[in-house]
Short mmCIF file of C-alpha atoms in Angstrom, two decimals:
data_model
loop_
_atom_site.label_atom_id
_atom_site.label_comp_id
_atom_site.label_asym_id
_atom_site.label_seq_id
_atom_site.Cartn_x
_atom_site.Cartn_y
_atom_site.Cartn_z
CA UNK A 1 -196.73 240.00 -35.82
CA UNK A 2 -195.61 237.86 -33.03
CA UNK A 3 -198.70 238.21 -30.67
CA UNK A 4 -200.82 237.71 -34.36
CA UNK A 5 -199.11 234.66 -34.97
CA UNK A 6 -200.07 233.70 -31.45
CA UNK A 7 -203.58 233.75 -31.74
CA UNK A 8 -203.41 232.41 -34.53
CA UNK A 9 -202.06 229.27 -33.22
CA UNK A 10 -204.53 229.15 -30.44
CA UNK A 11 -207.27 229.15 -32.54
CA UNK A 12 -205.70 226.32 -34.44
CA UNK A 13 -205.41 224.75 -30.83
CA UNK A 14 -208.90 225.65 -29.51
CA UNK A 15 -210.20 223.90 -32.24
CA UNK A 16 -208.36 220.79 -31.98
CA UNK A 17 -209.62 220.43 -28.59
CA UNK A 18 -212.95 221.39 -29.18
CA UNK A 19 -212.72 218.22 -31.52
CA UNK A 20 -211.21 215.40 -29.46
CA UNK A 21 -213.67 216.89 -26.90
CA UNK A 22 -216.43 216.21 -29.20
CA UNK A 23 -214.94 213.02 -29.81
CA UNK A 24 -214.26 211.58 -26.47
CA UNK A 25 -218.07 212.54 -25.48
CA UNK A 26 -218.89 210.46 -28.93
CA UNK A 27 -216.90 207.39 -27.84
CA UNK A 28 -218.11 207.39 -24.29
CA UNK A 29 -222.24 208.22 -25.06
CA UNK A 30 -222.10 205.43 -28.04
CA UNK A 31 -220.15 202.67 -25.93
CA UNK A 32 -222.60 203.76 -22.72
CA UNK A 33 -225.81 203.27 -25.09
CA UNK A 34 -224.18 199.82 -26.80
CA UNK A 35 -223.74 198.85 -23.41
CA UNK A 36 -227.17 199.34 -22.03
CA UNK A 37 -228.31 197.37 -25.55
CA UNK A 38 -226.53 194.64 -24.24
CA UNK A 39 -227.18 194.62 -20.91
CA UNK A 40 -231.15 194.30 -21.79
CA UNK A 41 -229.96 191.26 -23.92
CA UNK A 42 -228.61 189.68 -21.31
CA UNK A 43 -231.56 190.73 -18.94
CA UNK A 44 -233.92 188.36 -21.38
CA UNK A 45 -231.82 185.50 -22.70
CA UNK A 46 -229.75 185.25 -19.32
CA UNK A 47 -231.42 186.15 -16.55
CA UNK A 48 -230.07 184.17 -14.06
CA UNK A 49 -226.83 186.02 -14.51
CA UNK A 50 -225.91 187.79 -10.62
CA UNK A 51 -224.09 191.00 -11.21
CA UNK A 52 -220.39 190.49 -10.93
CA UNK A 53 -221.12 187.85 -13.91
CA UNK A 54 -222.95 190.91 -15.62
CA UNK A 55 -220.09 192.64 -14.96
CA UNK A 56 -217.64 190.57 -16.19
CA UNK A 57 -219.32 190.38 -20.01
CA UNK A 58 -219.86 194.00 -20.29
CA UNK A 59 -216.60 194.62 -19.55
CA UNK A 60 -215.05 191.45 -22.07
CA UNK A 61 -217.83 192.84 -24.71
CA UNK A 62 -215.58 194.40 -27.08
CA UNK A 63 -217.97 194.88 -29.69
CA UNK A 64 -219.15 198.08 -27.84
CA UNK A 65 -215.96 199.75 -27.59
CA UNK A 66 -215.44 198.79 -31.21
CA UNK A 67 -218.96 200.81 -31.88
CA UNK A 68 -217.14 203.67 -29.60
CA UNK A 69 -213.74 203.58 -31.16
CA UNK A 70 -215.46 203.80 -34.56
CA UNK A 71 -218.01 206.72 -33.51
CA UNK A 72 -214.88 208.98 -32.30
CA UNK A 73 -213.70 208.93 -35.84
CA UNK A 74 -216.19 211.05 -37.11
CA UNK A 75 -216.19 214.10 -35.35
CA UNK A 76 -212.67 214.52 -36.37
CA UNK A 77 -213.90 214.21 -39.71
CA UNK A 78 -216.58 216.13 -39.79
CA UNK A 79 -215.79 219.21 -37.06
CA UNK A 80 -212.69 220.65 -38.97
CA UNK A 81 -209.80 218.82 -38.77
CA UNK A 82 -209.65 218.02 -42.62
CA UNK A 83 -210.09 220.86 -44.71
CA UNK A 84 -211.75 219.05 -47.40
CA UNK A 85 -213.15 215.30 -47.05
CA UNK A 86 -211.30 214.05 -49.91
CA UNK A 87 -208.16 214.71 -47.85
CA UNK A 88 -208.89 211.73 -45.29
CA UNK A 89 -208.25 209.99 -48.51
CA UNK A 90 -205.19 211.24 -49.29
CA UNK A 91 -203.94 210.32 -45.35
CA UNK A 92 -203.97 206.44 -46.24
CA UNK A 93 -202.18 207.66 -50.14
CA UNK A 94 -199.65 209.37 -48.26
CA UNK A 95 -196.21 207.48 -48.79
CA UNK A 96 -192.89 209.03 -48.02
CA UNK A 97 -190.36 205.82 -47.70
CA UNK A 98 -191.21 202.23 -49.26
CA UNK A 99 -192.75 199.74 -46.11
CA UNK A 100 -190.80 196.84 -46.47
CA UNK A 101 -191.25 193.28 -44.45
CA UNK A 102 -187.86 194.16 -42.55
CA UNK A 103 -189.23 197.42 -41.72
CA UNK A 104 -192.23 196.35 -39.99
CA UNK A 105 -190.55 193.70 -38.20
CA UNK A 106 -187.30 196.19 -36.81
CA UNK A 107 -190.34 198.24 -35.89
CA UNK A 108 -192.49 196.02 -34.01
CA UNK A 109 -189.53 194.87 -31.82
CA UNK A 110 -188.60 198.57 -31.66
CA UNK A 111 -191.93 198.84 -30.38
CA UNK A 112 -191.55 195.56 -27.93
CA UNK A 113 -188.30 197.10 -26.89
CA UNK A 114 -190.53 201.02 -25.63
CA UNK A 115 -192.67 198.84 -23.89
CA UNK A 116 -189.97 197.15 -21.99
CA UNK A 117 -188.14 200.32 -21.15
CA UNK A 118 -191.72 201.88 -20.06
CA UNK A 119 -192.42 199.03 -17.25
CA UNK A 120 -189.22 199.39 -16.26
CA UNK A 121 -190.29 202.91 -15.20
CA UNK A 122 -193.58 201.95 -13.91
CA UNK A 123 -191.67 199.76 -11.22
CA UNK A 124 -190.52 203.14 -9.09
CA UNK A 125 -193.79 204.83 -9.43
CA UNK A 126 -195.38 201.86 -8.53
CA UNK A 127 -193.71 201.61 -5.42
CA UNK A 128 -193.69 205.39 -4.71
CA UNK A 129 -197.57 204.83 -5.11
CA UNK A 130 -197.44 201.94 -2.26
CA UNK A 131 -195.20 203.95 0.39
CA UNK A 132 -198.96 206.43 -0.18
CA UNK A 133 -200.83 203.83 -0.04
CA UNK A 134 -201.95 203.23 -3.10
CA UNK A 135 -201.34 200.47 -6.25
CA UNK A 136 -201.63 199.72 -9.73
CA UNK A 137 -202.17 196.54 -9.73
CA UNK A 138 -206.23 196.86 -10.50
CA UNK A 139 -205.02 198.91 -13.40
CA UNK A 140 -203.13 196.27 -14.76
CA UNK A 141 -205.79 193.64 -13.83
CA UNK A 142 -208.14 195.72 -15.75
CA UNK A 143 -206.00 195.65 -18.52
CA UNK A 144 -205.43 191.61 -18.40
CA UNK A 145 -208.79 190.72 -17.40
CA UNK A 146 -210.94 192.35 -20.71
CA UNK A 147 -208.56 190.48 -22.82
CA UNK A 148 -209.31 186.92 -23.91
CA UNK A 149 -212.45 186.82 -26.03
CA UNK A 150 -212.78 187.19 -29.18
CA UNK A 151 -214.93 190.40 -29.93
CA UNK A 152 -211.56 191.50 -27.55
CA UNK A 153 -209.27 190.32 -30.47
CA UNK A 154 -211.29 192.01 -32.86
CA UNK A 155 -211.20 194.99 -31.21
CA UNK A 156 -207.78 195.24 -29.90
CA UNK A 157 -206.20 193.91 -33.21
CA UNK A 158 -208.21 195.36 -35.91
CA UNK A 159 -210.21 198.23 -34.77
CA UNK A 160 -208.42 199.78 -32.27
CA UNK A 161 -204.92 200.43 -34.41
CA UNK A 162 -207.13 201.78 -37.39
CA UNK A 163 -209.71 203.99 -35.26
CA UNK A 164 -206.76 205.02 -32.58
CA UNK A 165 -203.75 205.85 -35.46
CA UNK A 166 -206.30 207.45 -37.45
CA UNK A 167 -207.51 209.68 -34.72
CA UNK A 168 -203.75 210.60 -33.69
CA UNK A 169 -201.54 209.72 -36.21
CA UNK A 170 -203.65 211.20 -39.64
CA UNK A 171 -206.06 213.71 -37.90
CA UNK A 172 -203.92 215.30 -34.68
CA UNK A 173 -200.67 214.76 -35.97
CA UNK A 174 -200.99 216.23 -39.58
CA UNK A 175 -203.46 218.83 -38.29
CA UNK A 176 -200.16 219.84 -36.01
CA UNK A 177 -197.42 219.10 -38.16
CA UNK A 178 -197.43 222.63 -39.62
CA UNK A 179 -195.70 223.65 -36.09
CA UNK A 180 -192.79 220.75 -36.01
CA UNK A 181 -192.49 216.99 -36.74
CA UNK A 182 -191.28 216.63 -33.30
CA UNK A 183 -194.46 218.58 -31.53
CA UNK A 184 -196.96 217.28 -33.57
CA UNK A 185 -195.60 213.56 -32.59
CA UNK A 186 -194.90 214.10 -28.75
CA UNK A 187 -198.44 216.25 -28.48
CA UNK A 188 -200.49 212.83 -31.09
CA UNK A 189 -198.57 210.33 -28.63
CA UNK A 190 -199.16 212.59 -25.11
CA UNK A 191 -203.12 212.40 -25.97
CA UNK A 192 -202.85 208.87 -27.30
CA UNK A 193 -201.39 207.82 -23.92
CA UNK A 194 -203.70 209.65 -21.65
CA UNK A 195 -206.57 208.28 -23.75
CA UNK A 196 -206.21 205.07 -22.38
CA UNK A 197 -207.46 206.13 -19.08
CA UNK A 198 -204.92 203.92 -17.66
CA UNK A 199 -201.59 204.39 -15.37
CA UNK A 200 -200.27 201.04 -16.21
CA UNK A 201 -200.90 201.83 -20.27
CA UNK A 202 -199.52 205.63 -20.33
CA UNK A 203 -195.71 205.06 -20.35
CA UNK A 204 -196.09 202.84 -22.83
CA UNK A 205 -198.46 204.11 -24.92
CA UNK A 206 -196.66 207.68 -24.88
CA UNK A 207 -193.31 206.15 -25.78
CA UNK A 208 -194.44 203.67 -28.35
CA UNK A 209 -197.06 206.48 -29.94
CA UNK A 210 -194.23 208.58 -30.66
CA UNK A 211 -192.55 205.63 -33.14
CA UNK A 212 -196.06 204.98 -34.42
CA UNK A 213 -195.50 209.10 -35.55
CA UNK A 214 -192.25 208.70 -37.10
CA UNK A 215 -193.78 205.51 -38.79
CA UNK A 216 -196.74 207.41 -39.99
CA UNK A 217 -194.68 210.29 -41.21
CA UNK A 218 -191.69 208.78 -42.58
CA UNK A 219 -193.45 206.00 -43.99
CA UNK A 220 -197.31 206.12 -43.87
CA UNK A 221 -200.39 205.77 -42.05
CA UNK A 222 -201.00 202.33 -43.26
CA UNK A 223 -197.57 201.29 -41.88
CA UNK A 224 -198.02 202.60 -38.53
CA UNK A 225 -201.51 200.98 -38.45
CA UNK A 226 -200.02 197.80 -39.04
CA UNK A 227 -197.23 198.09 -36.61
CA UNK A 228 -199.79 198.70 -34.09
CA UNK A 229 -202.25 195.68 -34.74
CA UNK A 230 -198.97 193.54 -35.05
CA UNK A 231 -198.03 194.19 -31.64
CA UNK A 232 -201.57 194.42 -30.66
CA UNK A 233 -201.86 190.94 -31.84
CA UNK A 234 -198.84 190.18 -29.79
CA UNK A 235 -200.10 191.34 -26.74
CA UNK A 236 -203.66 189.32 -26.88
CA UNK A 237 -201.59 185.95 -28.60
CA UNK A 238 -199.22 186.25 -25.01
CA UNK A 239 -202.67 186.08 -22.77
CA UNK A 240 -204.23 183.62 -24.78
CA UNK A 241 -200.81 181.33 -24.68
CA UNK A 242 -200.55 181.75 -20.84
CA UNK A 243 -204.06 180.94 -20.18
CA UNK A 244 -202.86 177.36 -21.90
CA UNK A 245 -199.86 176.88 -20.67
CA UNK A 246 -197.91 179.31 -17.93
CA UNK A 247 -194.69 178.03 -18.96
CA UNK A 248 -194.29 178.22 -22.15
CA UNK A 249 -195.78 181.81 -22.08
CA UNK A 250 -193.42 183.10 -19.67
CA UNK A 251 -190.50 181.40 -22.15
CA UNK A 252 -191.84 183.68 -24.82
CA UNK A 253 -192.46 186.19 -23.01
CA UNK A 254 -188.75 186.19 -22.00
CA UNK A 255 -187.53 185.88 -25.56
CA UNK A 256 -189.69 188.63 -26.78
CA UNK A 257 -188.16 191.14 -23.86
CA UNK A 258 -184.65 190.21 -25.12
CA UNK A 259 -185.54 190.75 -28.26
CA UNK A 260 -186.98 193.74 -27.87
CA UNK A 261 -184.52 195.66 -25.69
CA UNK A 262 -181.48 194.31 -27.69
CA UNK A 263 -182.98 196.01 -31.15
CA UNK A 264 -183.77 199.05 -29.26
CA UNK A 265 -180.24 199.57 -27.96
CA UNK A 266 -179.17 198.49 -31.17
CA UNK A 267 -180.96 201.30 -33.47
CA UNK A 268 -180.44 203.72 -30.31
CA UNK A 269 -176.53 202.74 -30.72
CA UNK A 270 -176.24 203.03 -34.31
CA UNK A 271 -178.83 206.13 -35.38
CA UNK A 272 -177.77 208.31 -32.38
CA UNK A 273 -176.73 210.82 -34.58
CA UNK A 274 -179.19 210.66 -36.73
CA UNK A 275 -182.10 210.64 -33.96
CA UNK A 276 -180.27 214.00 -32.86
CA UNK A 277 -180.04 215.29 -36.04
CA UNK A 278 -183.86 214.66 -36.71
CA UNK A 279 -184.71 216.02 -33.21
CA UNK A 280 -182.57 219.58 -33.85
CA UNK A 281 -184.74 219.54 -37.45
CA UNK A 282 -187.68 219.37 -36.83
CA UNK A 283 -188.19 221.43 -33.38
CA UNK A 284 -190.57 223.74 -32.84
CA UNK A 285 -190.56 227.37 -33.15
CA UNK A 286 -191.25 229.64 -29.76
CA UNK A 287 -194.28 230.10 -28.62
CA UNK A 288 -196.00 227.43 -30.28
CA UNK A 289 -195.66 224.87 -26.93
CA UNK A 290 -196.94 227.97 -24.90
CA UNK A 291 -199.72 228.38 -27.54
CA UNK A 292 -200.79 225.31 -26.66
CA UNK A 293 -200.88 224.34 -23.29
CA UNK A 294 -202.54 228.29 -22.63
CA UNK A 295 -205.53 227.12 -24.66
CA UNK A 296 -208.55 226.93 -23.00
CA UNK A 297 -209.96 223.63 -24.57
CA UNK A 298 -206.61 221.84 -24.72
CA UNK A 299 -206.36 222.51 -20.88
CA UNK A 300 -210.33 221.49 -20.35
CA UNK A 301 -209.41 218.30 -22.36
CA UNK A 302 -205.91 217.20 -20.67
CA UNK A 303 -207.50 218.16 -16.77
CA UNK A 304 -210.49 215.06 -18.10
CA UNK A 305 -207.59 212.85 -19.61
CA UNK A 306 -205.31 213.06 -16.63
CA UNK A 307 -207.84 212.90 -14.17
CA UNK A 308 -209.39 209.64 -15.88
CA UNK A 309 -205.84 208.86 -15.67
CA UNK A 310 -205.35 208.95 -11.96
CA UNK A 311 -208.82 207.62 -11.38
CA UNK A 312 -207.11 204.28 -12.45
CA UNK A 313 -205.17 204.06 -9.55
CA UNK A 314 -206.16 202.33 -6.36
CA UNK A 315 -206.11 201.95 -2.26
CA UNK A 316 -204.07 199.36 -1.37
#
């Protein structure tokens, strides 16, 4: 029964990661044909562009990675994830606990607070990285410099948290919460992170995709949507601000670190217990982690994601 139910579970497995391998190939062959669209415009109305300028407003263009972001929706619709349509439907219906104004707010600076924690552990790898020879500092460039414009807003605050929480949150994360709460979350937010494709992003994307789980479960998908273009939102009004005045960003900057860290210690302080408890109800049951990682798509589709990962980092 044991072995049965272990096959079983690969299957389930195999599947998933025949999916988000679908997907990923989606995103990347729509965003690579958007981008040679472009590049053609720019070819006749701007010709006198050199190539690092070329360069520069592919890479700003967020309308193409909005195309992308889109596109990798639909194979998870569409390739088994659901078992009926109607059910993406019922993903946004969903609603365990009310959403309240003071929820999204202690959540967002939840969220600030992850992030804070996270580059405080990218500060030893970084300079574990340097004593190799190597930096993150074009990661984070990367990062920085693709922000700013405003098919960039409209991707990073609106289409991104829909496409992105939708993808992990309502498709991986349901499809795996028959296993656990807790391994559907960690597994959603371990994928979410390595999605980025970025060292700098993947602490905090893996620690701030796991609240965007609890969100989605506890509360709903909508909720955790929002949470995420709120501090999306954040994020791109912080470069916008410093680009206008240095000062003044780094003030608000400070004040939103404070912020962020105090409420996190504060909920950590108060709702130890009750993380704990939440954590010891909602494990897994054995065999299911081994389940996973031994299946042969999931392990096809985490070697890509890590190795996209690492490509990030750079010679000094």
């Amino acid at each position: 029964m044991g072995q049965a139910r272990g096959e079983s579970k690969r299957e389930v497995f195999s599947r998933l990661g025949w999916v988000l391998i679908v997907s990923q190939l989606v995103m990347l062959g729509v965003v690579w044909g958007a981008e040679q669209v472009y590049r053609m415009y720019l070819g006749v109305w701007q010709p006198e562009l050199d190539y690092v300028s070329l360069l520069r407003l592919l890479r700003s263009n967020g309308w193409t990675l909005a195309l992308g972001a889109l596109a990798s929706v639909l194979p998870c619709c569409l390739l088994g994830l659901t078992p009926k349509v109607g059910q993406l439907t019922g993903y946004f219906t969903r609603v365990r606990k009310k959403t309240t104004p003071t929820v999204v707010v202690v959540c967002l600076f939840l969220v600030m607070g992850l992030q804070n924690i996270a580059t405080l552990l990218t500060l030893p790898l970084e300079a574990a990285a340097n004593a190799w020879g190597w930096s993150f500092v074009d990661a984070y460039a990367s990062v920085v410099s693709n922000a700013g414009t405003m098919s960039m807003v409209v991707y990073t605050v609106l289409v991104a948290p829909i496409c992105e929480e939708l993808v992990y949150r309502g498709f991986v994360m349901r499809y795996l919460e028959q296993y656990g709460k807790m391994f559907a979350m960690i597994v959603a937010s371990l994928l979410f992170g390595l999605m980025h494709g970025n060292i700098i992003q993947l602490p905090s994307a893996l620690l701030c995709g796991i609240l965007f789980g609890y969100v989605a479960l506890e509360y709903s998908l909508p909720a955790s949507m929002l949470v995420h273009a709120l501090n999306n939102l954040t994020a791109e009004g912080m470069t916008w601000l410093q680009a206008s005045d240095e000062v003044t960003a780094a003030t608000v900057n400070q004040a939103i670190i404070s912020f962020g860290l105090v409420a996190f210690l504060l909920y950590v302080t108060q709702w130890w217990q009750s993380i704990g408890g939440y954590i010891r109800a909602h494990r897994t049951e054995k065999g299911t982690i081994w389940a996973f990682v031994s299946s042969l798509p999931i392990l096809l589709l985490m070697a890509y994601l890590v190795v996209l990962t690492a490509l990030s980092i750079k010679p000094i």
